[in-house]
Amino acid sequence: MPPSLLDLAEAQEGLLSTEQCGRHGVGASRCSRAVAGGRWSRVTRGVVDTITVPPASRTAFDVPRSPVPPLSVTSAPDLVPWPPRSDGDRLFGHLRRRAGWLGHLAHGATSIPVGTSALAFLGIEGTPVTAAPDVALPWAAKRQPRAGVPLRQFDDGLTTVPFGDGRTGEIRIAAPEWALAQAVPELTMERGLAVLDSARRLRLVDRHGVERSHDHARGRRGVAARHDLWDLADPRAASPLESFARWQCIAEGVPPDTLQLVVRDLAGAPFAVGDLAWRLGPTQWLVGELDGYEWHDGDPARVVRDRDRDNAFTALGVRLLRFDAGHLRRGEVGTAVRRALHAYRRTGG
């Protein structure tokens, strides 16, 4: 295959349209032979995947090494590391952006990734890894969706931003305010909060941008139960895990008093930062810590550091609750915090 075509597939998370193949001298019969020989697979009409491993079975070693990075990487380089922080970040980011490319390639150059697909291209975290392609055309109501690639009605007044690089050329995607307005009413409550938090943290929208996004979302199906999420968006939330945990606490009636609490040692110097915190007294706090999906994998030294840090928290009069992704999946965070606060108030500390 021509190197230029393989570079394009690398940029587009392994996907190519048959139109792109033709422009690079690879005709329909050659594409069909690649699919028949198992080197490529056909995703939907007009789109092939050059990665032979099925998406559900992929690991970080299967995904492209140099895809088009999310816009947040260039707009907030001090906040977004690239390459991503872990193998899990690489894999999940690939799967989310792949959905956006699939939708765009299936419906052609005039299609606009919107909703969760636009959020993935923007680099906003918190969307489901399994989100379907989300694209719009000005004439979407008059065009049939392709298998696995639905179409959204084009929003009146929708604004867009450019995405792509020298390999792909420029495509247009929904601007952050609009992408949030489209996605949040259709996400779960905790994911809706997570994407709003992420957009604020990455400085893709400010407080006024969140308000405009809320206005764009009014009247959409599902938004009535989610109006409060726009008011709760907080740039201090450092990860989707923290946003998920915060929502579980809000739903349980124990919202944290602050985020990213700076804990000081006996000399008054900053010692650590707690993810979520509840005030117990004038100088006493309950702190909730969220451990990432791969926080301790293969790193015994990190386990020791966390244990020593936990002991130091206790010595400073800070009560600590530590949670991981399993606690979040089981919905246990809010209940654990409520019980801890109740026990402290019942016993008087």
Tab-separated table of C-alpha atoms in Angstrom:
chain	number	residue	atom	x	y	z
A	1	MET	CA	0.000	0.000	0.000
A	2	PRO	CA	1.267	3.544	-0.691
A	3	PRO	CA	3.038	5.022	2.369
A	4	SER	CA	0.906	8.156	2.068
A	5	LEU	CA	-2.246	6.055	2.450
A	6	LEU	CA	-0.865	4.219	5.472
A	7	ASP	CA	0.059	7.581	7.029
A	8	LEU	CA	-3.519	8.719	6.504
A	9	ALA	CA	-4.854	5.568	8.183
A	10	GLU	CA	-2.513	6.227	11.110
A	11	ALA	CA	-3.932	9.743	11.444
A	12	GLN	CA	-7.542	8.478	11.352
A	13	GLU	CA	-7.250	5.791	14.038
A	14	GLY	CA	-6.747	3.062	11.423
A	15	LEU	CA	-9.780	3.932	9.265
A	16	LEU	CA	-9.941	4.850	5.582
A	17	SER	CA	-12.763	5.639	3.209
A	18	THR	CA	-12.780	3.893	-0.128
A	19	GLU	CA	-12.812	7.358	-1.700
A	20	GLN	CA	-9.523	8.155	0.051
A	21	CYS	CA	-8.092	4.826	-1.094
A	22	GLY	CA	-8.987	5.691	-4.664
A	23	ARG	CA	-7.287	9.089	-4.433
A	24	HIS	CA	-4.089	7.285	-3.378
A	25	GLY	CA	-4.238	4.823	-6.264
A	26	VAL	CA	-5.876	1.909	-4.422
A	27	GLY	CA	-9.035	1.048	-6.326
A	28	ALA	CA	-12.140	-0.812	-5.267
A	29	SER	CA	-10.880	-4.224	-6.401
A	30	ARG	CA	-7.638	-3.839	-4.476
A	31	CYS	CA	-9.582	-2.795	-1.352
A	32	SER	CA	-11.805	-5.841	-1.758
A	33	ARG	CA	-8.764	-8.123	-2.002
A	34	ALA	CA	-7.299	-6.616	1.173
A	35	VAL	CA	-10.582	-7.288	2.968
A	36	ALA	CA	-10.923	-10.789	1.542
A	37	GLY	CA	-7.346	-11.583	2.552
A	38	GLY	CA	-7.944	-10.512	6.143
A	39	ARG	CA	-5.506	-7.578	6.027
A	40	TRP	CA	-8.339	-5.060	6.303
A	41	SER	CA	-11.954	-5.301	7.448
A	42	ARG	CA	-15.046	-3.536	6.149
A	43	VAL	CA	-16.697	-1.485	8.902
A	44	THR	CA	-19.622	-0.081	6.947
A	45	ARG	CA	-20.279	0.737	3.330
A	46	GLY	CA	-17.399	2.848	2.057
A	47	VAL	CA	-15.165	2.521	5.150
A	48	VAL	CA	-12.415	-0.010	5.919
A	49	ASP	CA	-10.329	-0.608	9.031
A	50	THR	CA	-6.625	-1.301	8.523
A	51	ILE	CA	-6.232	-2.697	12.071
A	52	THR	CA	-6.942	-6.418	11.963
A	53	VAL	CA	-7.775	-6.804	15.673
A	54	PRO	CA	-11.499	-6.174	16.373
A	55	PRO	CA	-12.090	-2.986	18.405
A	56	ALA	CA	-13.463	-4.869	21.425
A	57	SER	CA	-10.305	-7.008	21.600
A	58	ARG	CA	-7.725	-4.263	21.119
A	59	THR	CA	-5.034	-3.295	23.571
A	60	ALA	CA	-2.807	-0.232	23.638
A	61	PHE	CA	-0.306	-2.135	21.465
A	62	ASP	CA	-2.828	-2.385	18.608
A	63	VAL	CA	-3.679	1.293	18.235
A	64	PRO	CA	-1.901	3.820	15.982
A	65	ARG	CA	1.121	5.552	17.450
A	66	SER	CA	0.589	8.949	15.837
A	67	PRO	CA	-3.093	9.733	15.296
A	68	VAL	CA	-4.317	13.295	15.028
A	69	PRO	CA	-4.133	14.469	18.662
A	70	PRO	CA	-7.182	15.975	20.381
A	71	LEU	CA	-7.546	19.737	20.122
A	72	SER	CA	-7.015	20.094	23.875
A	73	VAL	CA	-3.421	18.911	23.433
A	74	THR	CA	-2.604	22.040	21.457
A	75	SER	CA	-4.944	24.436	23.260
A	76	ALA	CA	-3.895	23.453	26.817
A	77	PRO	CA	-0.503	21.696	26.549
A	78	ASP	CA	0.230	22.286	30.229
A	79	LEU	CA	-2.889	20.286	31.177
A	80	VAL	CA	-2.944	17.424	28.662
A	81	PRO	CA	0.090	15.145	28.311
A	82	TRP	CA	0.733	13.666	24.865
A	83	PRO	CA	1.299	10.781	24.447
A	84	PRO	CA	-1.456	9.914	26.951
A	85	ARG	CA	-0.650	9.079	30.537
A	86	SER	CA	-1.159	5.314	30.405
A	87	ASP	CA	-1.952	2.393	28.127
A	88	GLY	CA	-5.578	2.663	29.195
A	89	ASP	CA	-5.680	6.326	28.167
A	90	ARG	CA	-4.251	5.460	24.744
A	91	LEU	CA	-6.727	2.655	24.145
A	92	PHE	CA	-9.817	4.479	25.374
A	93	GLY	CA	-8.891	7.661	23.489
A	94	HIS	CA	-8.385	5.626	20.321
A	95	LEU	CA	-11.790	3.951	20.589
A	96	ARG	CA	-13.585	7.246	21.220
A	97	ARG	CA	-11.890	9.077	18.352
A	98	ARG	CA	-12.323	6.065	16.057
A	99	ALA	CA	-16.098	6.474	16.414
A	100	GLY	CA	-15.786	10.099	15.313
A	101	TRP	CA	-13.688	9.227	12.268
A	102	LEU	CA	-16.056	6.396	11.363
A	103	GLY	CA	-19.031	8.734	11.312
A	104	HIS	CA	-17.206	11.379	9.315
A	105	LEU	CA	-15.760	8.957	6.726
A	106	ALA	CA	-19.057	7.116	6.290
A	107	HIS	CA	-20.965	10.290	5.423
A	108	GLY	CA	-18.329	12.257	3.553
A	109	ALA	CA	-16.407	15.500	3.701
A	110	THR	CA	-19.413	17.702	4.498
A	111	SER	CA	-20.379	15.677	7.578
A	112	ILE	CA	-19.683	17.261	10.955
A	113	PRO	CA	-18.806	15.190	14.038
A	114	VAL	CA	-21.035	16.439	16.853
A	115	GLY	CA	-22.000	15.349	20.380
A	116	THR	CA	-19.793	12.620	21.844
A	117	SER	CA	-17.705	12.336	18.661
A	118	ALA	CA	-16.863	16.029	18.785
A	119	LEU	CA	-16.058	15.719	22.491
A	120	ALA	CA	-13.594	12.918	21.671
A	121	PHE	CA	-11.857	15.043	19.022
A	122	LEU	CA	-11.772	17.988	21.417
A	123	GLY	CA	-10.125	15.789	24.083
A	124	ILE	CA	-12.935	16.223	26.607
A	125	GLU	CA	-12.918	13.229	28.944
A	126	GLY	CA	-15.777	11.248	30.448
A	127	THR	CA	-17.685	9.938	27.426
A	128	PRO	CA	-18.375	6.192	27.164
A	129	VAL	CA	-15.755	4.146	25.336
A	130	THR	CA	-18.600	2.420	23.480
A	131	ALA	CA	-20.283	5.620	22.239
A	132	ALA	CA	-21.675	5.319	18.717
A	133	PRO	CA	-20.545	7.668	15.943
A	134	ASP	CA	-22.293	11.030	16.273
A	135	VAL	CA	-22.393	13.119	13.091
A	136	ALA	CA	-24.690	15.610	11.425
A	137	LEU	CA	-25.387	16.876	7.920
A	138	PRO	CA	-27.415	19.960	7.023
A	139	TRP	CA	-29.689	17.593	5.080
A	140	ALA	CA	-29.528	14.693	7.545
A	141	ALA	CA	-33.295	14.209	7.540
A	142	LYS	CA	-33.173	13.506	3.787
A	143	ARG	CA	-30.307	11.020	3.861
A	144	GLN	CA	-30.366	7.467	5.125
A	145	PRO	CA	-27.931	6.545	7.919
A	146	ARG	CA	-25.458	3.801	7.190
A	147	ALA	CA	-25.222	0.610	9.219
A	148	GLY	CA	-23.921	1.484	12.676
A	149	VAL	CA	-23.534	5.164	11.744
A	150	PRO	CA	-26.688	7.168	12.571
A	151	LEU	CA	-27.199	10.803	11.609
A	152	ARG	CA	-28.239	13.667	13.881
A	153	GLN	CA	-30.384	16.542	12.668
A	154	PHE	CA	-28.227	19.612	12.048
A	155	ASP	CA	-28.693	22.236	14.769
A	156	ASP	CA	-29.726	25.705	13.650
A	157	GLY	CA	-26.919	28.080	14.584
A	158	LEU	CA	-24.356	25.320	15.134
A	159	THR	CA	-20.801	26.680	15.230
A	160	THR	CA	-17.789	24.571	14.334
A	161	VAL	CA	-14.023	24.497	14.834
A	162	PRO	CA	-11.309	22.976	12.603
A	163	PHE	CA	-9.750	19.569	13.328
A	164	GLY	CA	-7.108	17.543	11.497
A	165	ASP	CA	-3.511	17.847	10.358
A	166	GLY	CA	-1.454	17.799	7.181
A	167	ARG	CA	-2.299	14.167	6.568
A	168	THR	CA	-6.069	14.461	6.846
A	169	GLY	CA	-6.674	18.042	5.850
A	170	GLU	CA	-9.133	20.175	7.779
A	171	ILE	CA	-12.509	18.843	8.824
A	172	ARG	CA	-15.074	20.743	10.857
A	173	ILE	CA	-16.392	19.530	14.210
A	174	ALA	CA	-18.963	20.978	16.599
A	175	ALA	CA	-17.557	23.715	18.826
A	176	PRO	CA	-17.259	22.803	22.542
A	177	GLU	CA	-20.385	24.667	23.658
A	178	TRP	CA	-22.514	22.896	21.056
A	179	ALA	CA	-20.925	19.464	21.525
A	180	LEU	CA	-21.708	19.648	25.251
A	181	ALA	CA	-25.276	20.783	24.573
A	182	GLN	CA	-25.790	17.805	22.263
A	183	ALA	CA	-24.106	15.179	24.447
A	184	VAL	CA	-24.952	15.982	28.069
A	185	PRO	CA	-28.744	15.412	27.799
A	186	GLU	CA	-28.045	11.925	26.406
A	187	LEU	CA	-25.349	10.854	28.899
A	188	THR	CA	-25.843	9.475	32.388
A	189	MET	CA	-25.797	12.062	35.162
A	190	GLU	CA	-22.270	11.203	36.294
A	191	ARG	CA	-20.891	11.247	32.751
A	192	GLY	CA	-22.695	14.492	32.011
A	193	LEU	CA	-20.992	16.081	34.992
A	194	ALA	CA	-17.650	14.563	33.992
A	195	VAL	CA	-17.634	16.039	30.486
A	196	LEU	CA	-18.670	19.468	31.779
A	197	ASP	CA	-15.934	19.339	34.436
A	198	SER	CA	-13.398	18.237	31.830
A	199	ALA	CA	-14.334	21.020	29.414
A	200	ARG	CA	-13.831	23.582	32.185
A	201	ARG	CA	-10.549	22.029	33.362
A	202	LEU	CA	-9.144	22.009	29.826
A	203	ARG	CA	-10.200	25.651	29.374
A	204	LEU	CA	-12.217	24.748	26.279
A	205	VAL	CA	-15.129	26.661	27.805
A	206	ASP	CA	-15.280	29.181	30.618
A	207	ARG	CA	-18.186	29.826	32.968
A	208	HIS	CA	-19.979	31.911	30.352
A	209	GLY	CA	-19.389	29.197	27.757
A	210	VAL	CA	-21.055	26.682	30.051
A	211	GLU	CA	-24.036	29.014	30.380
A	212	ARG	CA	-24.297	29.343	26.595
A	213	SER	CA	-24.049	25.567	26.251
A	214	HIS	CA	-26.907	25.202	28.732
A	215	ASP	CA	-28.983	27.600	26.641
A	216	HIS	CA	-28.258	25.551	23.490
A	217	ALA	CA	-29.409	22.407	25.326
A	218	ARG	CA	-32.760	23.753	26.491
A	219	GLY	CA	-35.705	21.870	25.063
A	220	ARG	CA	-33.729	18.742	24.155
A	221	ARG	CA	-34.947	15.356	25.272
A	222	GLY	CA	-33.359	14.430	28.603
A	223	VAL	CA	-32.210	17.903	29.578
A	224	ALA	CA	-34.995	18.517	32.108
A	225	ALA	CA	-33.380	16.121	34.586
A	226	ARG	CA	-29.906	17.557	33.973
A	227	HIS	CA	-30.263	21.322	34.344
A	228	ASP	CA	-28.282	21.285	37.601
A	229	LEU	CA	-25.232	19.706	35.943
A	230	TRP	CA	-24.297	22.918	34.139
A	231	ASP	CA	-24.270	24.789	37.474
A	232	LEU	CA	-22.135	22.048	39.070
A	233	ALA	CA	-19.363	22.104	36.420
A	234	ASP	CA	-16.072	22.654	38.237
A	235	PRO	CA	-12.618	23.104	36.644
A	236	ARG	CA	-10.950	21.748	39.785
A	237	ALA	CA	-12.100	18.172	39.039
A	238	ALA	CA	-8.893	16.524	37.855
A	239	SER	CA	-10.320	13.401	36.205
A	240	PRO	CA	-13.576	11.695	35.217
A	241	LEU	CA	-13.148	9.363	38.208
A	242	GLU	CA	-13.315	12.356	40.539
A	243	SER	CA	-16.390	13.665	38.730
A	244	PHE	CA	-18.101	10.266	38.927
A	245	ALA	CA	-17.349	10.063	42.663
A	246	ARG	CA	-18.558	13.611	43.225
A	247	TRP	CA	-21.852	12.883	41.499
A	248	GLN	CA	-22.404	9.767	43.607
A	249	CYS	CA	-21.870	11.895	46.713
A	250	ILE	CA	-24.237	14.596	45.454
A	251	ALA	CA	-26.887	11.970	44.725
A	252	GLU	CA	-26.421	10.563	48.231
A	253	GLY	CA	-26.925	14.017	49.769
A	254	VAL	CA	-23.301	14.527	50.855
A	255	PRO	CA	-21.686	16.826	48.268
A	256	PRO	CA	-18.044	17.594	49.054
A	257	ASP	CA	-17.289	20.936	50.693
A	258	THR	CA	-14.304	21.498	48.433
A	259	LEU	CA	-12.175	19.876	45.749
A	260	GLN	CA	-8.387	19.605	45.634
A	261	LEU	CA	-7.926	20.368	49.324
A	262	VAL	CA	-4.356	21.392	50.123
A	263	VAL	CA	-3.259	19.477	53.237
A	264	ARG	CA	-0.406	21.079	55.181
A	265	ASP	CA	2.101	19.427	57.486
A	266	LEU	CA	2.772	20.463	61.085
A	267	ALA	CA	5.122	23.203	59.877
A	268	GLY	CA	2.421	24.658	57.643
A	269	ALA	CA	4.020	23.578	54.372
A	270	PRO	CA	1.843	22.003	51.637
A	271	PHE	CA	2.056	18.243	52.026
A	272	ALA	CA	-0.567	16.743	49.690
A	273	VAL	CA	-3.767	17.513	47.809
A	274	GLY	CA	-6.975	15.608	48.561
A	275	ASP	CA	-9.340	14.968	45.651
A	276	LEU	CA	-12.642	15.497	47.526
A	277	ALA	CA	-12.999	16.855	51.040
A	278	TRP	CA	-15.660	17.329	53.730
A	279	ARG	CA	-15.117	19.603	56.719
A	280	LEU	CA	-15.449	17.811	60.066
A	281	GLY	CA	-14.366	20.658	62.307
A	282	PRO	CA	-12.273	23.838	62.391
A	283	THR	CA	-9.104	21.909	61.495
A	284	GLN	CA	-10.396	18.435	60.703
A	285	TRP	CA	-11.309	17.010	57.331
A	286	LEU	CA	-12.558	13.835	55.722
A	287	VAL	CA	-10.741	13.341	52.416
A	288	GLY	CA	-11.760	11.037	49.575
A	289	GLU	CA	-8.961	9.871	47.270
A	290	LEU	CA	-9.601	8.371	43.805
A	291	ASP	CA	-7.092	5.893	42.391
A	292	GLY	CA	-6.900	5.531	38.620
A	293	TYR	CA	-7.645	2.369	36.679
A	294	GLU	CA	-3.951	1.434	36.474
A	295	TRP	CA	-2.660	3.332	39.483
A	296	HIS	CA	-0.722	0.505	41.124
A	297	ASP	CA	-0.248	-1.882	38.224
A	298	GLY	CA	3.346	-3.081	38.136
A	299	ASP	CA	4.627	-0.423	40.536
A	300	PRO	CA	5.127	-1.718	44.103
A	301	ALA	CA	6.961	1.484	45.000
A	302	ARG	CA	3.783	3.475	44.370
A	303	VAL	CA	1.893	1.213	46.762
A	304	VAL	CA	4.473	1.986	49.452
A	305	ARG	CA	4.296	5.723	48.744
A	306	ASP	CA	0.512	5.703	49.038
A	307	ARG	CA	0.661	3.760	52.302
A	308	ASP	CA	3.162	6.220	53.790
A	309	ARG	CA	1.050	9.132	52.545
A	310	ASP	CA	-2.072	7.637	54.124
A	311	ASN	CA	-0.255	7.254	57.439
A	312	ALA	CA	0.867	10.864	57.265
A	313	PHE	CA	-2.707	11.988	56.624
A	314	THR	CA	-3.786	10.187	59.784
A	315	ALA	CA	-0.988	11.797	61.803
A	316	LEU	CA	-2.199	15.219	60.641
A	317	GLY	CA	-5.757	14.528	61.792
A	318	VAL	CA	-7.161	13.921	58.322
A	319	ARG	CA	-9.546	11.001	57.941
A	320	LEU	CA	-9.050	9.278	54.616
A	321	LEU	CA	-11.298	7.185	52.392
A	322	ARG	CA	-9.640	5.647	49.328
A	323	PHE	CA	-11.678	4.551	46.303
A	324	ASP	CA	-10.899	2.938	42.962
A	325	ALA	CA	-12.805	2.255	39.752
A	326	GLY	CA	-14.457	-0.814	41.282
A	327	HIS	CA	-16.072	1.275	44.028
A	328	LEU	CA	-17.361	3.665	41.369
A	329	ARG	CA	-18.781	0.915	39.169
A	330	ARG	CA	-20.650	-0.502	42.150
A	331	GLY	CA	-21.939	2.937	43.176
A	332	GLU	CA	-20.403	2.699	46.642
A	333	VAL	CA	-18.656	6.054	47.030
A	334	GLY	CA	-21.573	8.220	48.163
A	335	THR	CA	-22.795	5.570	50.606
A	336	ALA	CA	-19.333	5.165	52.148
A	337	VAL	CA	-18.950	8.916	52.599
A	338	ARG	CA	-22.432	9.307	54.100
A	339	ARG	CA	-21.746	6.531	56.600
A	340	ALA	CA	-18.357	7.992	57.543
A	341	LEU	CA	-19.863	11.440	58.138
A	342	HIS	CA	-22.747	9.964	60.122
A	343	ALA	CA	-20.364	7.927	62.306
A	344	TYR	CA	-18.218	10.992	63.017
A	345	ARG	CA	-21.214	13.160	63.953
A	346	ARG	CA	-22.793	10.394	66.042
A	347	THR	CA	-19.652	9.828	68.079
A	348	GLY	CA	-18.529	13.430	68.142
A	349	GLY	CA	-15.234	12.529	66.439
